[in-house]
Amino acid sequence: MEKSQNSKELEGKIALVTGGTKGIGKAIAERLTKSGAKVIVTARNNPDAANAEHHFIAADLTKSEQVLALVQNINENFGGIDILIDNIGGLTTPGGGFSTLTDEHWQNELQLNLLSAIKLDKALLPKMLEKKNGVIIHISSVAGLSPLWNLNMAYAVSKAALNAYSKALSSELASKGIRVLTVSPGATKTPPMEKFVEDFAASSGIAIEDAFQQLMNQVGGVPMGRMAEPDEVASLVHFLVSPAASYLTGTNYLIDGGSLPVV
């Protein structure tokens, strides 16, 4: 594994990582850079600590005009991309089930977790199709396969839709030289996840360790007994975009410490 991490197998490739300034996205951007790729990072806000090796472009991908401006910038300055990591997303809605979710909650969650990826893919694909080569990775969630009605209903639905879209797109593009894959992390040690656990602990009046255990129990537990590190998710993404994964497309890869109780 160490040899693979330090090799320059992505030399000459241009990658775009959305939501690439924090958590999983940041880890992916750093891993692809180590492998020789020129990495463009986008997020709504400037990073707290910019990585001089990354090309940062601010954009809110829930807004169509900003998606188009981002892609125009990339096409003019980089001539398109070879690797797209659709990583932006998040749980922004309250728990409590259907009665707590307004129309605006549903619309916002779908915009962030599904439609932003669809719009960006559509805008970037013409250049990728010209090259007849490329990889698109959609970062989803195990919630898309195992929703929790009292915690993440709208989020889970949006991620399930992303999974279906990713599979459909992979089938359309497979014969045109473009691979499309999905990565579904389970609980991962990112700032939003840690805040979610802290908020759950505070609202429940319990310790953070107990809150984490309760949340894990709701998904059947995590056999490995811990959250994933962002670097572990990045390692999987790195492999999937590399030449070693050249025959892989249309698959959803779970990285959840064994928590999903299905074969």
XYZ file of N, CA and C in Angstrom, residues 120-131:
36
model
N -23.215 19.272 -12.081
C -21.783 19.364 -12.330
C -21.335 18.300 -13.328
N -21.823 17.082 -13.161
C -21.495 16.020 -14.123
C -21.869 16.449 -15.535
N -23.092 16.939 -15.686
C -23.588 17.311 -17.011
C -22.737 18.400 -17.644
N -22.292 19.349 -16.829
C -21.503 20.460 -17.357
C -20.082 20.043 -17.726
N -19.513 19.079 -17.005
C -18.131 18.655 -17.253
C -18.009 17.517 -18.260
N -19.065 16.761 -18.455
C -18.981 15.572 -19.295
C -18.627 15.837 -20.761
N -19.089 16.916 -21.402
C -18.721 17.099 -22.812
C -17.219 17.032 -23.060
N -16.409 17.678 -22.220
C -14.951 17.645 -22.381
C -14.401 16.246 -22.104
N -14.976 15.557 -21.122
C -14.526 14.209 -20.810
C -14.843 13.264 -21.972
N -16.002 13.458 -22.586
C -16.395 12.616 -23.718
C -15.501 12.862 -24.929
N -15.045 14.096 -25.089
C -14.113 14.387 -26.182
C -12.834 13.566 -26.027
N -12.372 13.427 -24.800
C -11.144 12.668 -24.526
C -11.379 11.157 -24.534
